[in-house]
């Protein structure tokens, strides 16, 4: 194998590892519950588009507000992502994986303490930024749910 081919293969493997780590850190961060501007910059481009079960938003600030509001509906969560197929083309990449999310409904609301579970496919477009890979677009398409979903406040209704 020549040096150029070896360098390209090493870059591909490094990019793949960095994208996998970004997606894993993102899902873990949903369970940790710290949603601030630093959090948003660590995961999203400024002009990100995110299609979520609670609506589609555009822009990093809008994604931050929507996720912060949506996650406030739960006392505790566990988000699992698996089977990610990652395709890399230079400074752009796509990833498609399965996502299973378990939520405990927040106290003080109807159904408090009950479980709401959802599963689906997460499609993600990523770009290489100066400080690493970032999510430029994402779509979470739910395939099935179990339990009663939380009641969305008016500002989160799609």
JSON list of C-alpha atoms in Angstrom, two decimals:
[
{"chain": "A", "resi": 1, "resn": "UNK", "atom": "CA", "xyz": [0.00, 0.00, 0.00]},
{"chain": "A", "resi": 2, "resn": "UNK", "atom": "CA", "xyz": [1.45, 3.38, -0.95]},
{"chain": "A", "resi": 3, "resn": "UNK", "atom": "CA", "xyz": [1.73, 6.22, 1.58]},
{"chain": "A", "resi": 4, "resn": "UNK", "atom": "CA", "xyz": [-1.10, 8.27, 0.02]},
{"chain": "A", "resi": 5, "resn": "UNK", "atom": "CA", "xyz": [-3.54, 5.35, 0.15]},
{"chain": "A", "resi": 6, "resn": "UNK", "atom": "CA", "xyz": [-2.50, 4.58, 3.71]},
{"chain": "A", "resi": 7, "resn": "UNK", "atom": "CA", "xyz": [-2.99, 8.23, 4.71]},
{"chain": "A", "resi": 8, "resn": "UNK", "atom": "CA", "xyz": [-6.47, 8.26, 3.12]},
{"chain": "A", "resi": 9, "resn": "UNK", "atom": "CA", "xyz": [-7.42, 5.04, 4.90]},
{"chain": "A", "resi": 10, "resn": "UNK", "atom": "CA", "xyz": [-6.16, 6.41, 8.22]},
{"chain": "A", "resi": 11, "resn": "UNK", "atom": "CA", "xyz": [-8.11, 9.66, 7.69]},
{"chain": "A", "resi": 12, "resn": "UNK", "atom": "CA", "xyz": [-11.28, 7.67, 6.88]},
{"chain": "A", "resi": 13, "resn": "UNK", "atom": "CA", "xyz": [-10.91, 5.58, 10.05]},
{"chain": "A", "resi": 14, "resn": "UNK", "atom": "CA", "xyz": [-10.19, 8.67, 12.16]},
{"chain": "A", "resi": 15, "resn": "UNK", "atom": "CA", "xyz": [-13.23, 10.50, 10.71]},
{"chain": "A", "resi": 16, "resn": "UNK", "atom": "CA", "xyz": [-15.43, 7.48, 11.36]},
{"chain": "A", "resi": 17, "resn": "UNK", "atom": "CA", "xyz": [-14.26, 7.25, 14.98]},
{"chain": "A", "resi": 18, "resn": "UNK", "atom": "CA", "xyz": [-14.81, 10.99, 15.52]},
{"chain": "A", "resi": 19, "resn": "UNK", "atom": "CA", "xyz": [-18.33, 10.85, 14.05]},
{"chain": "A", "resi": 20, "resn": "UNK", "atom": "CA", "xyz": [-19.23, 7.80, 16.14]},
{"chain": "A", "resi": 21, "resn": "UNK", "atom": "CA", "xyz": [-17.95, 9.54, 19.27]},
{"chain": "A", "resi": 22, "resn": "UNK", "atom": "CA", "xyz": [-19.92, 12.71, 18.46]},
{"chain": "A", "resi": 23, "resn": "UNK", "atom": "CA", "xyz": [-23.17, 10.77, 18.00]},
{"chain": "A", "resi": 24, "resn": "UNK", "atom": "CA", "xyz": [-22.56, 8.77, 21.20]},
{"chain": "A", "resi": 25, "resn": "UNK", "atom": "CA", "xyz": [-21.75, 11.92, 23.21]},
{"chain": "A", "resi": 26, "resn": "UNK", "atom": "CA", "xyz": [-24.89, 13.60, 21.84]},
{"chain": "A", "resi": 27, "resn": "UNK", "atom": "CA", "xyz": [-27.20, 10.79, 22.99]},
{"chain": "A", "resi": 28, "resn": "UNK", "atom": "CA", "xyz": [-25.50, 10.64, 26.40]},
{"chain": "A", "resi": 29, "resn": "UNK", "atom": "CA", "xyz": [-25.82, 14.42, 26.74]},
{"chain": "A", "resi": 30, "resn": "UNK", "atom": "CA", "xyz": [-29.60, 14.14, 26.36]},
{"chain": "A", "resi": 31, "resn": "UNK", "atom": "CA", "xyz": [-29.63, 12.10, 29.57]},
{"chain": "A", "resi": 32, "resn": "UNK", "atom": "CA", "xyz": [-27.28, 14.44, 31.44]},
{"chain": "A", "resi": 33, "resn": "UNK", "atom": "CA", "xyz": [-29.55, 17.45, 30.93]},
{"chain": "A", "resi": 34, "resn": "UNK", "atom": "CA", "xyz": [-27.16, 20.37, 30.50]},
{"chain": "A", "resi": 35, "resn": "UNK", "atom": "CA", "xyz": [-28.53, 22.28, 27.53]},
{"chain": "A", "resi": 36, "resn": "UNK", "atom": "CA", "xyz": [-26.72, 25.58, 27.10]},
{"chain": "A", "resi": 37, "resn": "UNK", "atom": "CA", "xyz": [-24.96, 27.43, 24.29]},
{"chain": "A", "resi": 38, "resn": "UNK", "atom": "CA", "xyz": [-21.69, 25.56, 24.86]},
{"chain": "A", "resi": 39, "resn": "UNK", "atom": "CA", "xyz": [-23.59, 22.26, 24.57]},
{"chain": "A", "resi": 40, "resn": "UNK", "atom": "CA", "xyz": [-25.24, 23.39, 21.31]},
{"chain": "A", "resi": 41, "resn": "UNK", "atom": "CA", "xyz": [-21.93, 24.53, 19.77]},
{"chain": "A", "resi": 42, "resn": "UNK", "atom": "CA", "xyz": [-20.33, 21.18, 20.65]},
{"chain": "A", "resi": 43, "resn": "UNK", "atom": "CA", "xyz": [-22.86, 19.29, 18.51]},
{"chain": "A", "resi": 44, "resn": "UNK", "atom": "CA", "xyz": [-24.49, 21.51, 15.87]},
{"chain": "A", "resi": 45, "resn": "UNK", "atom": "CA", "xyz": [-23.61, 23.85, 13.03]},
{"chain": "A", "resi": 46, "resn": "UNK", "atom": "CA", "xyz": [-25.08, 27.35, 13.29]},
{"chain": "A", "resi": 47, "resn": "UNK", "atom": "CA", "xyz": [-27.56, 26.67, 10.47]},
{"chain": "A", "resi": 48, "resn": "UNK", "atom": "CA", "xyz": [-28.57, 23.13, 11.56]},
{"chain": "A", "resi": 49, "resn": "UNK", "atom": "CA", "xyz": [-32.00, 21.75, 10.67]},
{"chain": "A", "resi": 50, "resn": "UNK", "atom": "CA", "xyz": [-33.52, 19.24, 13.10]},
{"chain": "A", "resi": 51, "resn": "UNK", "atom": "CA", "xyz": [-36.64, 17.19, 12.46]},
{"chain": "A", "resi": 52, "resn": "UNK", "atom": "CA", "xyz": [-37.85, 15.86, 15.82]},
{"chain": "A", "resi": 53, "resn": "UNK", "atom": "CA", "xyz": [-41.04, 14.19, 16.99]},
{"chain": "A", "resi": 54, "resn": "UNK", "atom": "CA", "xyz": [-41.99, 17.57, 18.51]},
{"chain": "A", "resi": 55, "resn": "UNK", "atom": "CA", "xyz": [-41.46, 19.51, 15.27]},
{"chain": "A", "resi": 56, "resn": "UNK", "atom": "CA", "xyz": [-38.83, 20.73, 12.84]},
{"chain": "A", "resi": 57, "resn": "UNK", "atom": "CA", "xyz": [-36.62, 23.69, 13.69]},
{"chain": "A", "resi": 58, "resn": "UNK", "atom": "CA", "xyz": [-33.81, 25.54, 11.94]},
{"chain": "A", "resi": 59, "resn": "UNK", "atom": "CA", "xyz": [-30.76, 27.15, 13.50]},
{"chain": "A", "resi": 60, "resn": "UNK", "atom": "CA", "xyz": [-28.65, 26.18, 16.49]},
{"chain": "A", "resi": 61, "resn": "UNK", "atom": "CA", "xyz": [-30.50, 28.49, 18.90]},
{"chain": "A", "resi": 62, "resn": "UNK", "atom": "CA", "xyz": [-33.88, 27.04, 17.85]},
{"chain": "A", "resi": 63, "resn": "UNK", "atom": "CA", "xyz": [-32.61, 23.47, 18.26]},
{"chain": "A", "resi": 64, "resn": "UNK", "atom": "CA", "xyz": [-31.27, 24.33, 21.71]},
{"chain": "A", "resi": 65, "resn": "UNK", "atom": "CA", "xyz": [-34.60, 25.85, 22.79]},
{"chain": "A", "resi": 66, "resn": "UNK", "atom": "CA", "xyz": [-36.62, 22.94, 21.40]},
{"chain": "A", "resi": 67, "resn": "UNK", "atom": "CA", "xyz": [-34.46, 20.24, 23.00]},
{"chain": "A", "resi": 68, "resn": "UNK", "atom": "CA", "xyz": [-34.30, 22.10, 26.32]},
{"chain": "A", "resi": 69, "resn": "UNK", "atom": "CA", "xyz": [-38.10, 22.41, 26.36]},
{"chain": "A", "resi": 70, "resn": "UNK", "atom": "CA", "xyz": [-38.73, 18.87, 25.19]},
{"chain": "A", "resi": 71, "resn": "UNK", "atom": "CA", "xyz": [-36.36, 17.25, 27.67]},
{"chain": "A", "resi": 72, "resn": "UNK", "atom": "CA", "xyz": [-37.93, 19.26, 30.54]},
{"chain": "A", "resi": 73, "resn": "UNK", "atom": "CA", "xyz": [-41.00, 17.03, 30.08]},
{"chain": "A", "resi": 74, "resn": "UNK", "atom": "CA", "xyz": [-39.05, 14.13, 31.63]},
{"chain": "A", "resi": 75, "resn": "UNK", "atom": "CA", "xyz": [-37.50, 13.49, 35.05]},
{"chain": "A", "resi": 76, "resn": "UNK", "atom": "CA", "xyz": [-35.06, 10.90, 33.72]},
{"chain": "A", "resi": 77, "resn": "UNK", "atom": "CA", "xyz": [-34.17, 9.44, 30.33]},
{"chain": "A", "resi": 78, "resn": "UNK", "atom": "CA", "xyz": [-31.96, 6.85, 28.71]},
{"chain": "A", "resi": 79, "resn": "UNK", "atom": "CA", "xyz": [-31.17, 7.23, 24.99]},
{"chain": "A", "resi": 80, "resn": "UNK", "atom": "CA", "xyz": [-29.51, 4.37, 23.13]},
{"chain": "A", "resi": 81, "resn": "UNK", "atom": "CA", "xyz": [-28.20, 4.53, 19.59]},
{"chain": "A", "resi": 82, "resn": "UNK", "atom": "CA", "xyz": [-26.93, 1.57, 17.61]},
{"chain": "A", "resi": 83, "resn": "UNK", "atom": "CA", "xyz": [-26.26, 0.09, 14.19]},
{"chain": "A", "resi": 84, "resn": "UNK", "atom": "CA", "xyz": [-25.02, 3.38, 12.74]},
{"chain": "A", "resi": 85, "resn": "UNK", "atom": "CA", "xyz": [-24.06, 3.15, 9.09]},
{"chain": "A", "resi": 86, "resn": "UNK", "atom": "CA", "xyz": [-21.68, 6.03, 8.36]},
{"chain": "A", "resi": 87, "resn": "UNK", "atom": "CA", "xyz": [-20.79, 7.19, 4.86]},
{"chain": "A", "resi": 88, "resn": "UNK", "atom": "CA", "xyz": [-17.99, 9.74, 4.51]},
{"chain": "A", "resi": 89, "resn": "UNK", "atom": "CA", "xyz": [-17.34, 11.90, 1.45]},
{"chain": "A", "resi": 90, "resn": "UNK", "atom": "CA", "xyz": [-14.54, 14.36, 2.14]},
{"chain": "A", "resi": 91, "resn": "UNK", "atom": "CA", "xyz": [-15.77, 17.00, 4.59]},
{"chain": "A", "resi": 92, "resn": "UNK", "atom": "CA", "xyz": [-19.37, 15.71, 4.59]},
{"chain": "A", "resi": 93, "resn": "UNK", "atom": "CA", "xyz": [-20.87, 12.55, 6.02]},
{"chain": "A", "resi": 94, "resn": "UNK", "atom": "CA", "xyz": [-24.17, 10.83, 6.65]},
{"chain": "A", "resi": 95, "resn": "UNK", "atom": "CA", "xyz": [-25.11, 8.45, 9.44]},
{"chain": "A", "resi": 96, "resn": "UNK", "atom": "CA", "xyz": [-28.21, 6.33, 9.88]},
{"chain": "A", "resi": 97, "resn": "UNK", "atom": "CA", "xyz": [-28.81, 4.39, 13.04]},
{"chain": "A", "resi": 98, "resn": "UNK", "atom": "CA", "xyz": [-31.49, 3.03, 15.32]},
{"chain": "A", "resi": 99, "resn": "UNK", "atom": "CA", "xyz": [-32.50, 4.93, 18.44]},
{"chain": "A", "resi": 100, "resn": "UNK", "atom": "CA", "xyz": [-34.35, 3.67, 21.51]},
{"chain": "A", "resi": 101, "resn": "UNK", "atom": "CA", "xyz": [-35.39, 6.29, 24.05]},
{"chain": "A", "resi": 102, "resn": "UNK", "atom": "CA", "xyz": [-36.86, 5.58, 27.48]},
{"chain": "A", "resi": 103, "resn": "UNK", "atom": "CA", "xyz": [-38.38, 8.48, 29.39]},
{"chain": "A", "resi": 104, "resn": "UNK", "atom": "CA", "xyz": [-39.85, 8.90, 32.88]},
{"chain": "A", "resi": 105, "resn": "UNK", "atom": "CA", "xyz": [-42.55, 11.58, 32.70]},
{"chain": "A", "resi": 106, "resn": "UNK", "atom": "CA", "xyz": [-41.82, 14.63, 34.84]},
{"chain": "A", "resi": 107, "resn": "UNK", "atom": "CA", "xyz": [-43.56, 15.12, 38.17]},
{"chain": "A", "resi": 108, "resn": "UNK", "atom": "CA", "xyz": [-46.40, 17.57, 38.53]},
{"chain": "A", "resi": 109, "resn": "UNK", "atom": "CA", "xyz": [-48.04, 16.57, 35.25]},
{"chain": "A", "resi": 110, "resn": "UNK", "atom": "CA", "xyz": [-50.69, 13.97, 34.40]},
{"chain": "A", "resi": 111, "resn": "UNK", "atom": "CA", "xyz": [-48.99, 10.58, 34.25]},
{"chain": "A", "resi": 112, "resn": "UNK", "atom": "CA", "xyz": [-45.99, 11.71, 36.31]},
{"chain": "A", "resi": 113, "resn": "UNK", "atom": "CA", "xyz": [-43.56, 8.88, 36.90]},
{"chain": "A", "resi": 114, "resn": "UNK", "atom": "CA", "xyz": [-44.92, 6.74, 34.06]},
{"chain": "A", "resi": 115, "resn": "UNK", "atom": "CA", "xyz": [-42.67, 5.44, 31.29]},
{"chain": "A", "resi": 116, "resn": "UNK", "atom": "CA", "xyz": [-42.85, 6.58, 27.71]},
{"chain": "A", "resi": 117, "resn": "UNK", "atom": "CA", "xyz": [-40.66, 4.62, 25.29]},
{"chain": "A", "resi": 118, "resn": "UNK", "atom": "CA", "xyz": [-40.02, 5.43, 21.64]},
{"chain": "A", "resi": 119, "resn": "UNK", "atom": "CA", "xyz": [-37.92, 3.81, 18.94]},
{"chain": "A", "resi": 120, "resn": "UNK", "atom": "CA", "xyz": [-37.01, 4.84, 15.46]},
{"chain": "A", "resi": 121, "resn": "UNK", "atom": "CA", "xyz": [-34.34, 5.74, 12.97]},
{"chain": "A", "resi": 122, "resn": "UNK", "atom": "CA", "xyz": [-32.00, 8.70, 13.25]},
{"chain": "A", "resi": 123, "resn": "UNK", "atom": "CA", "xyz": [-30.71, 10.13, 9.98]},
{"chain": "A", "resi": 124, "resn": "UNK", "atom": "CA", "xyz": [-27.88, 12.61, 10.40]},
{"chain": "A", "resi": 125, "resn": "UNK", "atom": "CA", "xyz": [-25.89, 14.80, 8.01]},
{"chain": "A", "resi": 126, "resn": "UNK", "atom": "CA", "xyz": [-22.55, 15.98, 9.32]},
{"chain": "A", "resi": 127, "resn": "UNK", "atom": "CA", "xyz": [-19.88, 18.43, 8.20]},
{"chain": "A", "resi": 128, "resn": "UNK", "atom": "CA", "xyz": [-16.26, 18.83, 9.18]},
{"chain": "A", "resi": 129, "resn": "UNK", "atom": "CA", "xyz": [-15.86, 22.14, 11.03]},
{"chain": "A", "resi": 130, "resn": "UNK", "atom": "CA", "xyz": [-12.58, 23.75, 12.13]},
{"chain": "A", "resi": 131, "resn": "UNK", "atom": "CA", "xyz": [-13.09, 22.25, 15.60]},
{"chain": "A", "resi": 132, "resn": "UNK", "atom": "CA", "xyz": [-14.35, 18.82, 14.52]},
{"chain": "A", "resi": 133, "resn": "UNK", "atom": "CA", "xyz": [-17.41, 17.16, 13.04]},
{"chain": "A", "resi": 134, "resn": "UNK", "atom": "CA", "xyz": [-20.78, 18.79, 13.68]},
{"chain": "A", "resi": 135, "resn": "UNK", "atom": "CA", "xyz": [-24.40, 17.89, 12.93]},
{"chain": "A", "resi": 136, "resn": "UNK", "atom": "CA", "xyz": [-25.76, 19.95, 10.02]},
{"chain": "A", "resi": 137, "resn": "UNK", "atom": "CA", "xyz": [-29.13, 18.20, 9.74]},
{"chain": "A", "resi": 138, "resn": "UNK", "atom": "CA", "xyz": [-30.90, 15.47, 11.63]},
{"chain": "A", "resi": 139, "resn": "UNK", "atom": "CA", "xyz": [-34.20, 13.65, 11.45]},
{"chain": "A", "resi": 140, "resn": "UNK", "atom": "CA", "xyz": [-35.55, 11.30, 14.09]},
{"chain": "A", "resi": 141, "resn": "UNK", "atom": "CA", "xyz": [-38.39, 9.24, 12.65]},
{"chain": "A", "resi": 142, "resn": "UNK", "atom": "CA", "xyz": [-40.29, 7.29, 15.27]},
{"chain": "A", "resi": 143, "resn": "UNK", "atom": "CA", "xyz": [-41.39, 3.79, 14.27]},
{"chain": "A", "resi": 144, "resn": "UNK", "atom": "CA", "xyz": [-43.18, 2.77, 17.48]},
{"chain": "A", "resi": 145, "resn": "UNK", "atom": "CA", "xyz": [-44.00, 3.99, 20.97]},
{"chain": "A", "resi": 146, "resn": "UNK", "atom": "CA", "xyz": [-45.20, 2.49, 24.20]},
{"chain": "A", "resi": 147, "resn": "UNK", "atom": "CA", "xyz": [-46.92, 4.34, 27.01]},
{"chain": "A", "resi": 148, "resn": "UNK", "atom": "CA", "xyz": [-48.62, 7.70, 27.02]},
{"chain": "A", "resi": 149, "resn": "UNK", "atom": "CA", "xyz": [-46.55, 10.52, 25.57]},
{"chain": "A", "resi": 150, "resn": "UNK", "atom": "CA", "xyz": [-46.25, 13.71, 27.62]},
{"chain": "A", "resi": 151, "resn": "UNK", "atom": "CA", "xyz": [-48.59, 16.61, 26.91]},
{"chain": "A", "resi": 152, "resn": "UNK", "atom": "CA", "xyz": [-46.68, 19.20, 24.95]},
{"chain": "A", "resi": 153, "resn": "UNK", "atom": "CA", "xyz": [-46.91, 22.82, 26.08]},
{"chain": "A", "resi": 154, "resn": "UNK", "atom": "CA", "xyz": [-48.20, 25.22, 23.42]},
{"chain": "A", "resi": 155, "resn": "UNK", "atom": "CA", "xyz": [-44.69, 26.54, 22.65]},
{"chain": "A", "resi": 156, "resn": "UNK", "atom": "CA", "xyz": [-43.49, 23.01, 21.75]},
{"chain": "A", "resi": 157, "resn": "UNK", "atom": "CA", "xyz": [-46.53, 21.82, 19.80]},
{"chain": "A", "resi": 158, "resn": "UNK", "atom": "CA", "xyz": [-45.52, 21.12, 16.21]}
]
